[in-house]
Short mmCIF file of C-alpha atoms in Angstrom, two decimals:
data_model
loop_
_atom_site.label_atom_id
_atom_site.label_comp_id
_atom_site.label_asym_id
_atom_site.label_seq_id
_atom_site.Cartn_x
_atom_site.Cartn_y
_atom_site.Cartn_z
CA UNK A 568 15.69 -160.85 -8.49
CA UNK A 569 18.81 -158.72 -7.39
CA UNK A 570 18.56 -156.80 -10.79
CA UNK A 571 14.95 -156.21 -10.22
CA UNK A 572 15.66 -154.91 -6.67
CA UNK A 573 18.60 -152.64 -7.94
CA UNK A 574 16.24 -151.16 -10.59
CA UNK A 575 13.44 -150.42 -8.07
CA UNK A 576 15.93 -148.88 -5.76
CA UNK A 577 17.29 -146.66 -8.50
CA UNK A 578 13.73 -145.61 -9.42
CA UNK A 579 12.98 -144.76 -5.87
CA UNK A 580 16.29 -142.73 -5.50
CA UNK A 581 15.46 -140.91 -8.65
CA UNK A 582 11.96 -140.14 -7.44
CA UNK A 583 13.16 -138.77 -4.16
CA UNK A 584 15.87 -136.62 -5.82
CA UNK A 585 13.10 -135.26 -8.18
CA UNK A 586 10.78 -134.35 -5.29
CA UNK A 587 13.70 -132.90 -3.42
CA UNK A 588 14.59 -130.75 -6.30
CA UNK A 589 10.96 -129.69 -6.78
CA UNK A 590 10.78 -128.78 -3.12
CA UNK A 591 13.95 -126.91 -3.37
CA UNK A 592 12.65 -124.91 -6.15
CA UNK A 593 9.53 -124.13 -4.18
CA UNK A 594 11.56 -123.13 -1.16
CA UNK A 595 13.61 -120.78 -3.37
CA UNK A 596 10.50 -119.25 -4.81
CA UNK A 597 8.94 -118.84 -1.44
CA UNK A 598 12.05 -117.32 0.14
CA UNK A 599 12.40 -115.04 -3.11
CA UNK A 600 8.71 -113.88 -2.75
CA UNK A 601 9.18 -113.20 1.06
CA UNK A 602 12.35 -111.49 0.43
CA UNK A 603 10.71 -109.26 -2.28
CA UNK A 604 7.92 -108.40 0.13
CA UNK A 605 10.55 -107.46 2.89
CA UNK A 606 12.36 -105.28 0.35
CA UNK A 607 9.22 -103.42 -0.55
CA UNK A 608 8.20 -103.12 3.16
CA UNK A 609 11.64 -101.39 3.92
CA UNK A 610 11.12 -98.72 1.24
CA UNK A 611 10.38 -95.54 3.22
CA UNK A 612 7.30 -93.50 2.60
CA UNK A 613 8.25 -90.30 1.05
CA UNK A 614 6.38 -87.11 2.05
CA UNK A 615 6.96 -83.36 1.61
CA UNK A 616 6.39 -80.37 3.72
CA UNK A 617 6.03 -77.05 2.12
CA UNK A 618 6.88 -73.82 3.80
CA UNK A 619 7.93 -70.14 3.24
CA UNK A 620 10.54 -69.48 5.88
CA UNK A 621 13.99 -68.56 4.55
CA UNK A 622 17.41 -67.61 5.95
CA UNK A 623 18.05 -69.09 9.47
CA UNK A 624 14.58 -70.49 9.91
CA UNK A 625 15.07 -72.71 6.73
CA UNK A 626 18.16 -74.08 8.17
CA UNK A 627 16.43 -74.98 11.56
CA UNK A 628 13.51 -76.67 9.64
CA UNK A 629 15.95 -78.65 7.54
CA UNK A 630 17.97 -79.89 10.48
CA UNK A 631 14.80 -81.04 12.43
CA UNK A 632 13.46 -82.88 9.35
CA UNK A 633 16.81 -84.62 8.94
CA UNK A 634 16.82 -85.70 12.56
CA UNK A 635 13.11 -86.92 12.24
CA UNK A 636 14.31 -89.15 9.22
CA UNK A 637 17.16 -90.63 11.18
CA UNK A 638 14.74 -91.55 13.96
CA UNK A 639 12.12 -92.71 11.51
CA UNK A 640 13.90 -94.77 8.77
CA UNK A 641 10.46 -95.86 7.49
CA UNK A 642 9.63 -92.30 6.38
CA UNK A 643 11.67 -89.91 4.25
CA UNK A 644 10.48 -86.38 4.74
CA UNK A 645 11.53 -83.53 2.75
CA UNK A 646 11.03 -79.66 3.50
CA UNK A 647 10.65 -77.42 0.50
CA UNK A 648 10.86 -73.68 0.51
CA UNK A 649 8.64 -71.42 -1.47
CA UNK A 650 9.15 -67.87 -0.56
CA UNK A 651 6.41 -65.40 0.27
CA UNK A 652 3.24 -65.57 -1.89
CA UNK A 653 4.82 -68.36 -3.92
CA UNK A 654 3.82 -70.91 -1.23
CA UNK A 655 0.11 -70.27 -1.71
CA UNK A 656 0.43 -69.78 -5.36
CA UNK A 657 2.19 -73.18 -5.69
CA UNK A 658 0.00 -75.19 -3.37
CA UNK A 659 -3.26 -74.51 -4.98
CA UNK A 660 -2.25 -75.78 -8.52
CA UNK A 661 -0.57 -78.69 -6.89
CA UNK A 662 -3.86 -79.55 -5.15
CA UNK A 663 -5.79 -79.17 -8.37
CA UNK A 664 -3.22 -81.34 -10.20
CA UNK A 665 -3.53 -84.13 -7.52
CA UNK A 666 0.05 -83.79 -6.39
CA UNK A 667 -0.06 -81.77 -3.04
CA UNK A 668 2.38 -81.84 -0.30
CA UNK A 669 1.56 -84.06 2.61
CA UNK A 670 1.97 -81.04 5.09
CA UNK A 671 1.43 -77.39 4.45
CA UNK A 672 3.32 -75.32 6.96
CA UNK A 673 1.49 -72.13 6.29
CA UNK A 674 -0.36 -69.12 7.79
CA UNK A 675 -3.17 -70.13 9.93
CA UNK A 676 -5.55 -67.63 8.24
CA UNK A 677 -5.45 -69.88 5.28
CA UNK A 678 -7.15 -72.83 6.96
CA UNK A 679 -10.69 -71.63 6.30
CA UNK A 680 -10.22 -71.61 2.59
CA UNK A 681 -8.55 -75.00 2.45
CA UNK A 682 -11.20 -76.70 4.60
CA UNK A 683 -13.87 -75.18 2.21
CA UNK A 684 -11.93 -76.74 -0.65
CA UNK A 685 -12.28 -80.07 1.11
CA UNK A 686 -8.46 -80.78 0.79
CA UNK A 687 -7.39 -80.91 4.65
CA UNK A 688 -7.62 -83.99 6.88
CA UNK A 689 -9.43 -83.22 10.06
CA UNK A 690 -7.38 -83.83 13.32
CA UNK A 691 -10.32 -83.94 15.74
CA UNK A 692 -9.21 -87.44 16.86
CA UNK A 693 -6.39 -85.68 18.66
CA UNK A 694 -8.71 -83.93 21.04
CA UNK A 695 -9.51 -87.20 22.77
CA UNK A 696 -6.04 -88.78 22.32
CA UNK A 697 -4.55 -89.28 25.97
CA UNK A 698 -1.07 -88.93 24.55
CA UNK A 699 -1.87 -85.52 23.05
CA UNK A 700 -2.78 -82.62 25.14
CA UNK A 701 -4.55 -80.13 23.01
CA UNK A 702 -5.09 -77.95 26.08
CA UNK A 703 -1.28 -77.46 26.30
CA UNK A 704 -1.38 -75.11 23.13
CA UNK A 705 -1.63 -71.37 23.93
CA UNK A 706 -3.65 -70.67 20.63
CA UNK A 707 -5.35 -74.04 19.76
CA UNK A 708 -8.14 -71.83 18.41
CA UNK A 709 -5.97 -70.73 15.45
CA UNK A 710 -6.18 -74.33 14.19
CA UNK A 711 -9.88 -74.59 14.37
CA UNK A 712 -12.51 -73.75 11.84
CA UNK A 713 -16.27 -73.97 12.30
CA UNK A 714 -15.79 -76.26 15.41
CA UNK A 715 -13.32 -78.65 13.82
CA UNK A 716 -9.45 -78.95 14.59
CA UNK A 717 -7.66 -78.71 11.30
CA UNK A 718 -4.09 -77.69 12.12
CA UNK A 719 -1.51 -77.68 14.78
CA UNK A 720 0.09 -74.27 15.68
CA UNK A 721 3.76 -74.43 15.24
CA UNK A 722 5.61 -71.24 14.68
CA UNK A 723 3.94 -68.91 17.22
CA UNK A 724 4.61 -65.18 17.28
CA UNK A 725 3.05 -61.91 18.30
CA UNK A 726 3.77 -58.23 17.97
CA UNK A 727 5.80 -55.80 20.26
CA UNK A 728 7.75 -52.67 20.03
CA UNK A 729 11.43 -52.35 19.43
CA UNK A 730 12.91 -49.07 20.76
CA UNK A 731 16.03 -47.05 20.18
CA UNK A 732 17.54 -46.58 23.70
CA UNK A 733 20.08 -44.14 22.50
CA UNK A 734 17.64 -41.72 21.00
CA UNK A 735 15.46 -42.00 24.14
CA UNK A 736 18.53 -41.12 26.20
CA UNK A 737 19.34 -38.20 24.06
CA UNK A 738 15.94 -36.68 24.63
CA UNK A 739 16.10 -37.33 28.37
CA UNK A 740 13.40 -39.89 28.55
CA UNK A 741 13.83 -42.40 31.38
CA UNK A 742 10.52 -44.20 31.42
CA UNK A 743 9.18 -46.20 28.60
CA UNK A 744 5.52 -45.44 27.61
CA UNK A 745 2.76 -47.66 28.73
CA UNK A 746 -0.45 -46.00 27.33
CA UNK A 747 -1.59 -44.24 24.25
CA UNK A 748 -1.15 -40.80 25.87
CA UNK A 749 2.18 -41.57 27.38
CA UNK A 750 3.38 -42.80 24.01
CA UNK A 751 2.11 -39.51 22.21
CA UNK A 752 3.97 -37.41 24.90
CA UNK A 753 7.31 -39.47 24.37
CA UNK A 754 6.87 -39.38 20.67
CA UNK A 755 6.57 -35.48 20.64
CA UNK A 756 9.91 -35.23 22.52
CA UNK A 757 11.71 -37.38 20.11
CA UNK A 758 10.44 -35.93 16.73
CA UNK A 759 12.20 -33.35 15.02
CA UNK A 760 11.89 -31.84 11.49
CA UNK A 761 13.83 -29.67 9.09
CA UNK A 762 12.76 -26.40 7.68
CA UNK A 763 10.80 -28.11 5.00
CA UNK A 764 8.84 -30.30 7.57
CA UNK A 765 10.81 -33.45 6.63
CA UNK A 766 11.35 -35.56 9.61
CA UNK A 767 14.91 -35.81 10.97
CA UNK A 768 13.93 -38.04 13.98
CA UNK A 769 10.51 -39.40 14.46
CA UNK A 770 8.77 -41.14 17.34
CA UNK A 771 7.22 -43.97 15.58
CA UNK A 772 7.49 -45.76 12.24
CA UNK A 773 3.82 -46.18 11.51
CA UNK A 774 2.65 -48.66 8.85
CA UNK A 775 -0.20 -47.49 6.67
CA UNK A 776 0.26 -48.95 3.25
CA UNK A 777 -2.51 -51.38 2.14
CA UNK A 778 -1.87 -54.88 2.98
CA UNK A 779 -2.04 -57.54 5.76
CA UNK A 780 0.90 -56.04 7.65
CA UNK A 781 -0.75 -52.68 8.34
CA UNK A 782 -4.14 -54.45 9.11
CA UNK A 783 -2.58 -56.94 11.43
CA UNK A 784 -1.07 -54.20 13.57
CA UNK A 785 -3.95 -51.96 13.51
CA UNK A 786 -6.15 -54.72 14.94
CA UNK A 787 -4.03 -54.59 18.10
CA UNK A 788 -5.03 -50.92 18.61
CA UNK A 789 -8.72 -51.80 18.07
CA UNK A 790 -8.42 -54.41 20.75
CA UNK A 791 -6.51 -52.18 23.14
CA UNK A 792 -9.45 -49.91 23.02
CA UNK A 793 -11.76 -52.85 23.80
CA UNK A 794 -13.18 -52.89 20.30
CA UNK A 795 -14.20 -56.08 18.27
CA UNK A 796 -13.43 -56.96 14.71
CA UNK A 797 -16.25 -59.15 13.75
CA UNK A 798 -19.31 -60.42 15.78
CA UNK A 799 -18.85 -63.55 17.69
CA UNK A 800 -20.65 -65.50 15.08
CA UNK A 801 -18.57 -63.88 12.22
CA UNK A 802 -21.75 -62.57 10.70
CA UNK A 803 -21.19 -58.93 10.99
CA UNK A 804 -18.36 -56.42 10.88
CA UNK A 805 -17.85 -54.72 14.24
CA UNK A 806 -14.64 -52.69 13.57
CA UNK A 807 -16.48 -49.48 12.59
CA UNK A 808 -17.74 -48.98 16.12
CA UNK A 809 -16.68 -45.83 18.32
CA UNK A 810 -13.64 -47.91 19.56
CA UNK A 811 -12.48 -48.71 15.90
CA UNK A 812 -12.95 -45.06 14.94
CA UNK A 813 -10.91 -43.86 17.81
CA UNK A 814 -8.20 -46.49 17.10
CA UNK A 815 -7.70 -45.37 13.63
CA UNK A 816 -8.04 -41.59 14.74
CA UNK A 817 -5.01 -42.26 17.00
CA UNK A 818 -3.04 -43.40 13.92
CA UNK A 819 -4.31 -40.31 11.66
CA UNK A 820 -3.52 -37.91 14.60
CA UNK A 821 -0.14 -39.58 15.09
CA UNK A 822 0.81 -38.14 11.62
CA UNK A 823 -1.27 -35.07 11.16
CA UNK A 824 -1.88 -33.66 14.44
CA UNK A 825 0.65 -34.79 17.09
CA UNK A 826 3.34 -35.45 14.39
CA UNK A 827 5.00 -38.40 16.20
CA UNK A 828 4.83 -40.41 12.97
CA UNK A 829 5.38 -39.48 9.18
CA UNK A 830 4.28 -40.71 5.70
CA UNK A 831 7.93 -40.83 4.90
CA UNK A 832 9.90 -41.64 8.02
CA UNK A 833 13.65 -42.62 8.27
CA UNK A 834 14.35 -46.31 8.50
CA UNK A 835 14.49 -47.97 11.79
CA UNK A 836 18.00 -49.10 10.81
CA UNK A 837 19.11 -45.49 10.48
CA UNK A 838 18.82 -44.89 14.24
CA UNK A 839 16.40 -42.00 13.62
CA UNK A 840 13.20 -43.69 14.70
CA UNK A 841 12.37 -44.21 18.42
CA UNK A 842 9.77 -46.91 18.25
CA UNK A 843 9.04 -49.66 15.53
CA UNK A 844 6.57 -52.61 15.72
CA UNK A 845 7.87 -56.03 14.86
CA UNK A 846 8.01 -59.65 16.00
CA UNK A 847 10.21 -61.88 18.00
CA UNK A 848 11.26 -63.41 14.64
CA UNK A 849 13.36 -60.38 14.09
CA UNK A 850 15.41 -60.68 17.31
CA UNK A 851 18.03 -63.10 15.70
CA UNK A 852 18.68 -60.69 12.82
CA UNK A 853 19.17 -57.67 15.02
CA UNK A 854 21.29 -59.47 17.44
CA UNK A 855 23.59 -60.94 15.03
CA UNK A 856 23.55 -58.32 12.33
CA UNK A 857 22.09 -60.84 9.99
CA UNK A 858 19.59 -58.36 8.48
CA UNK A 859 21.48 -55.07 9.10
CA UNK A 860 23.87 -54.03 11.66
CA UNK A 861 22.15 -51.69 14.28
CA UNK A 862 24.65 -48.99 15.34
CA UNK A 863 22.60 -48.01 18.39
CA UNK A 864 21.53 -49.70 21.66
CA UNK A 865 18.03 -51.11 21.27
CA UNK A 866 15.41 -52.98 23.38
CA UNK A 867 11.97 -54.27 23.27
CA UNK A 868 8.65 -53.61 25.05
CA UNK A 869 5.18 -54.78 25.13
CA UNK A 870 2.53 -53.05 22.81
CA UNK A 871 0.45 -50.28 24.56
CA UNK A 872 -2.67 -50.32 26.35
CA UNK A 873 -5.77 -48.01 26.18
CA UNK A 874 -8.57 -49.68 27.98
CA UNK A 875 -6.49 -52.94 28.10
CA UNK A 876 -3.34 -54.42 26.66
CA UNK A 877 -3.52 -56.58 23.55
CA UNK A 878 -1.40 -57.92 20.80
CA UNK A 879 -2.13 -60.13 17.70
CA UNK A 880 -1.38 -63.80 17.40
CA UNK A 881 0.76 -64.60 14.33
CA UNK A 882 2.73 -67.45 12.97
CA UNK A 883 2.02 -70.70 10.98
CA UNK A 884 0.30 -73.91 11.46
CA UNK A 885 0.96 -77.46 10.27
CA UNK A 886 -1.99 -78.61 7.93
CA UNK A 887 -2.37 -82.18 6.63
CA UNK A 888 -3.63 -82.38 3.05
CA UNK A 889 -5.45 -85.33 1.73
CA UNK A 890 -3.37 -88.07 0.17
CA UNK A 891 -2.90 -91.86 0.34
CA UNK A 892 -3.32 -93.59 3.86
CA UNK A 893 0.42 -94.02 3.94
CA UNK A 894 1.30 -90.51 3.42
CA UNK A 895 -1.38 -89.24 5.87
CA UNK A 896 -0.04 -91.61 8.56
CA UNK A 897 3.46 -90.55 7.93
CA UNK A 898 2.45 -86.85 7.92
CA UNK A 899 0.76 -87.30 11.29
CA UNK A 900 3.94 -88.82 12.64
CA UNK A 901 6.07 -85.90 11.48
CA UNK A 902 3.53 -83.36 12.77
CA UNK A 903 3.29 -84.87 16.22
CA UNK A 904 7.05 -85.13 16.28
CA UNK A 905 7.61 -81.53 15.31
CA UNK A 906 5.09 -80.23 17.85
CA UNK A 907 6.59 -82.31 20.79
CA UNK A 908 7.71 -80.16 23.68
CA UNK A 909 11.34 -80.99 23.19
CA UNK A 910 11.40 -80.38 19.50
CA UNK A 911 9.29 -77.20 19.78
CA UNK A 912 11.89 -75.88 22.20
CA UNK A 913 14.72 -76.65 19.61
CA UNK A 914 12.79 -74.92 16.92
CA UNK A 915 11.98 -71.88 19.00
CA UNK A 916 15.33 -71.28 20.29
CA UNK A 917 16.90 -71.58 16.70
CA UNK A 918 14.44 -69.25 15.20
CA UNK A 919 13.07 -66.63 17.72
CA UNK A 920 9.53 -67.94 17.49
CA UNK A 921 7.54 -68.16 20.68
CA UNK A 922 6.57 -71.57 22.21
CA UNK A 923 3.14 -72.68 20.94
CA UNK A 924 2.92 -74.91 24.03
CA UNK A 925 2.87 -74.00 27.66
CA UNK A 926 5.05 -77.08 28.49
CA UNK A 927 7.74 -75.82 26.06
CA UNK A 928 7.60 -72.24 27.60
CA UNK A 929 8.08 -73.91 31.13
CA UNK A 930 11.03 -75.97 29.92
CA UNK A 931 14.39 -75.45 31.54
CA UNK A 932 16.01 -74.69 28.22
CA UNK A 933 13.54 -72.03 27.18
CA UNK A 934 13.51 -70.42 30.63
CA UNK A 935 17.22 -70.18 30.54
CA UNK A 936 17.02 -68.55 27.08
CA UNK A 937 14.59 -65.82 28.44
CA UNK A 938 17.16 -65.00 31.19
CA UNK A 939 19.89 -64.89 28.63
CA UNK A 940 18.03 -62.74 26.08
CA UNK A 941 16.00 -60.11 27.99
CA UNK A 942 14.64 -58.73 24.64
CA UNK A 943 12.61 -61.86 24.26
CA UNK A 944 10.73 -61.37 27.62
CA UNK A 945 8.20 -58.69 26.42
CA UNK A 946 7.02 -61.01 23.60
CA UNK A 947 6.57 -63.85 26.08
CA UNK A 948 4.75 -61.59 28.52
CA UNK A 949 2.46 -60.62 25.62
CA UNK A 950 1.34 -64.33 25.16
CA UNK A 951 -1.35 -63.55 27.84
CA UNK A 952 -2.70 -60.69 25.79
CA UNK A 953 -2.94 -62.33 22.35
CA UNK A 954 -5.97 -62.06 20.30
CA UNK A 955 -6.49 -64.33 17.28
CA UNK A 956 -7.72 -63.00 13.90
CA UNK A 957 -11.15 -64.37 12.81
CA UNK A 958 -11.06 -67.88 11.06
CA UNK A 959 -13.08 -67.05 7.93
CA UNK A 960 -12.28 -68.35 4.64
CA UNK A 961 -12.59 -64.85 3.12
CA UNK A 962 -10.22 -63.35 5.67
CA UNK A 963 -7.58 -62.11 3.26
CA UNK A 964 -10.25 -60.37 1.11
CA UNK A 965 -11.59 -58.80 4.27
CA UNK A 966 -8.04 -57.73 5.30
CA UNK A 967 -7.39 -55.97 2.04
CA UNK A 968 -10.71 -54.07 2.32
CA UNK A 969 -10.03 -52.90 5.86
CA UNK A 970 -6.36 -52.06 5.07
CA UNK A 971 -7.46 -49.95 2.14
CA UNK A 972 -9.65 -48.00 4.42
CA UNK A 973 -6.75 -47.50 6.95
CA UNK A 974 -4.50 -46.19 4.23
CA UNK A 975 -7.13 -43.81 3.00
CA UNK A 976 -7.70 -42.32 6.40
CA UNK A 977 -3.99 -42.02 7.18
CA UNK A 978 -3.42 -40.32 3.75
CA UNK A 979 -6.23 -37.82 4.84
CA UNK A 980 -8.37 -38.80 1.98
CA UNK A 981 -11.39 -39.83 4.19
CA UNK A 982 -12.21 -39.29 7.85
CA UNK A 983 -11.67 -42.46 10.11
CA UNK A 984 -15.36 -42.65 10.59
CA UNK A 985 -16.00 -42.65 6.71
CA UNK A 986 -13.25 -45.02 5.91
CA UNK A 987 -14.28 -47.71 8.45
CA UNK A 988 -18.04 -47.26 7.55
CA UNK A 989 -17.34 -48.03 3.94
CA UNK A 990 -15.15 -50.93 4.64
CA UNK A 991 -17.76 -52.38 7.00
CA UNK A 992 -20.46 -52.20 4.30
CA UNK A 993 -18.18 -54.21 1.91
CA UNK A 994 -17.16 -56.73 4.65
CA UNK A 995 -20.80 -57.27 5.65
CA UNK A 996 -21.71 -58.05 2.03
CA UNK A 997 -18.88 -60.68 1.99
CA UNK A 998 -20.18 -62.25 5.20
CA UNK A 999 -23.63 -62.29 3.88
CA UNK A 1000 -22.65 -64.29 1.03
CA UNK A 1001 -20.85 -67.00 3.07
CA UNK A 1002 -24.09 -67.76 4.98
#
């Protein structure tokens, strides 16, 4: 009997041990699976943001992205630089190949063409987000296209005059010009020529070569004269109006009649030019000698007025390209983080760009910067007078046509009326095709 009981106990003990072993193995498997899931969950989502800003601006972008990564360990963001036209030339093939960046930090005039390609993620949900104040943006319209919100303004800029204080002092000029007529008068006093009519000193370094830079600046004179570039519905060219002709004639006369500008002027850096149009992004270069050391005293002032004052909004916006749900969610976090008031102030103070948001402009840090850097103030003042280029997908094609007309008129190949009329016919044809 005892032997039988001992055997039964042994069998029971064996069974228990076997079940314990099985349960142990199951527990190990479950823990392993859970551990594996946790490991996978901890892998950060990798995203890239492509941009074209070099030098000190690239450094500021990299530092901000590094700070974002430290604050968001579940996301690994990388900023990649593609200089100049390379950015657009790299982005389009990447989209076609199915490997686009999560964020494109590019010119806002590109938005229309990317929307038409169907590759941007709409951001309309932000309009009603209580934690996101779209009305705080100075130029929220630059991120819109055909009524939808497709991008967030980030590196805001505009145009103003840089002036050579030493050259003005030499000519006994104590008051800066405010109007077209005053500018012409000052330019005549400053300009001088040698026996072969080559400029020794010149009033204005006038841009006239075909391209967006020339066109972008000329638009400000059109708006100063209360002209319009396109109709409100973007269906018709309006720049060939009497206001547009007068604006282009002002440029032509500056070279050929009043001789305050030249087709071959000295460089601004030479100290022989009184006025030069540029943006606030150049301030860090000129202050520190990062671009070239200016061996004269200089300052900045707003652009001129004719009927009214006007400047042109510039800069780049953050666009989200279609990708996986995970990459889009990560991209949204980065975009919102970069455009927060505190981080905008960090970016603007490091780069010379203007605040894209009113709250950033009002911040103590930015107000302190304005007091410490008086050259920044005219660009800030011009925020009130900014106009926005039309958001049409064909904008760059239109810009090229109009700038070609500007160049032709300034080179005295055509009258301002004829140059703008021909350009308007071509632009109307383009706008008709997009209907």
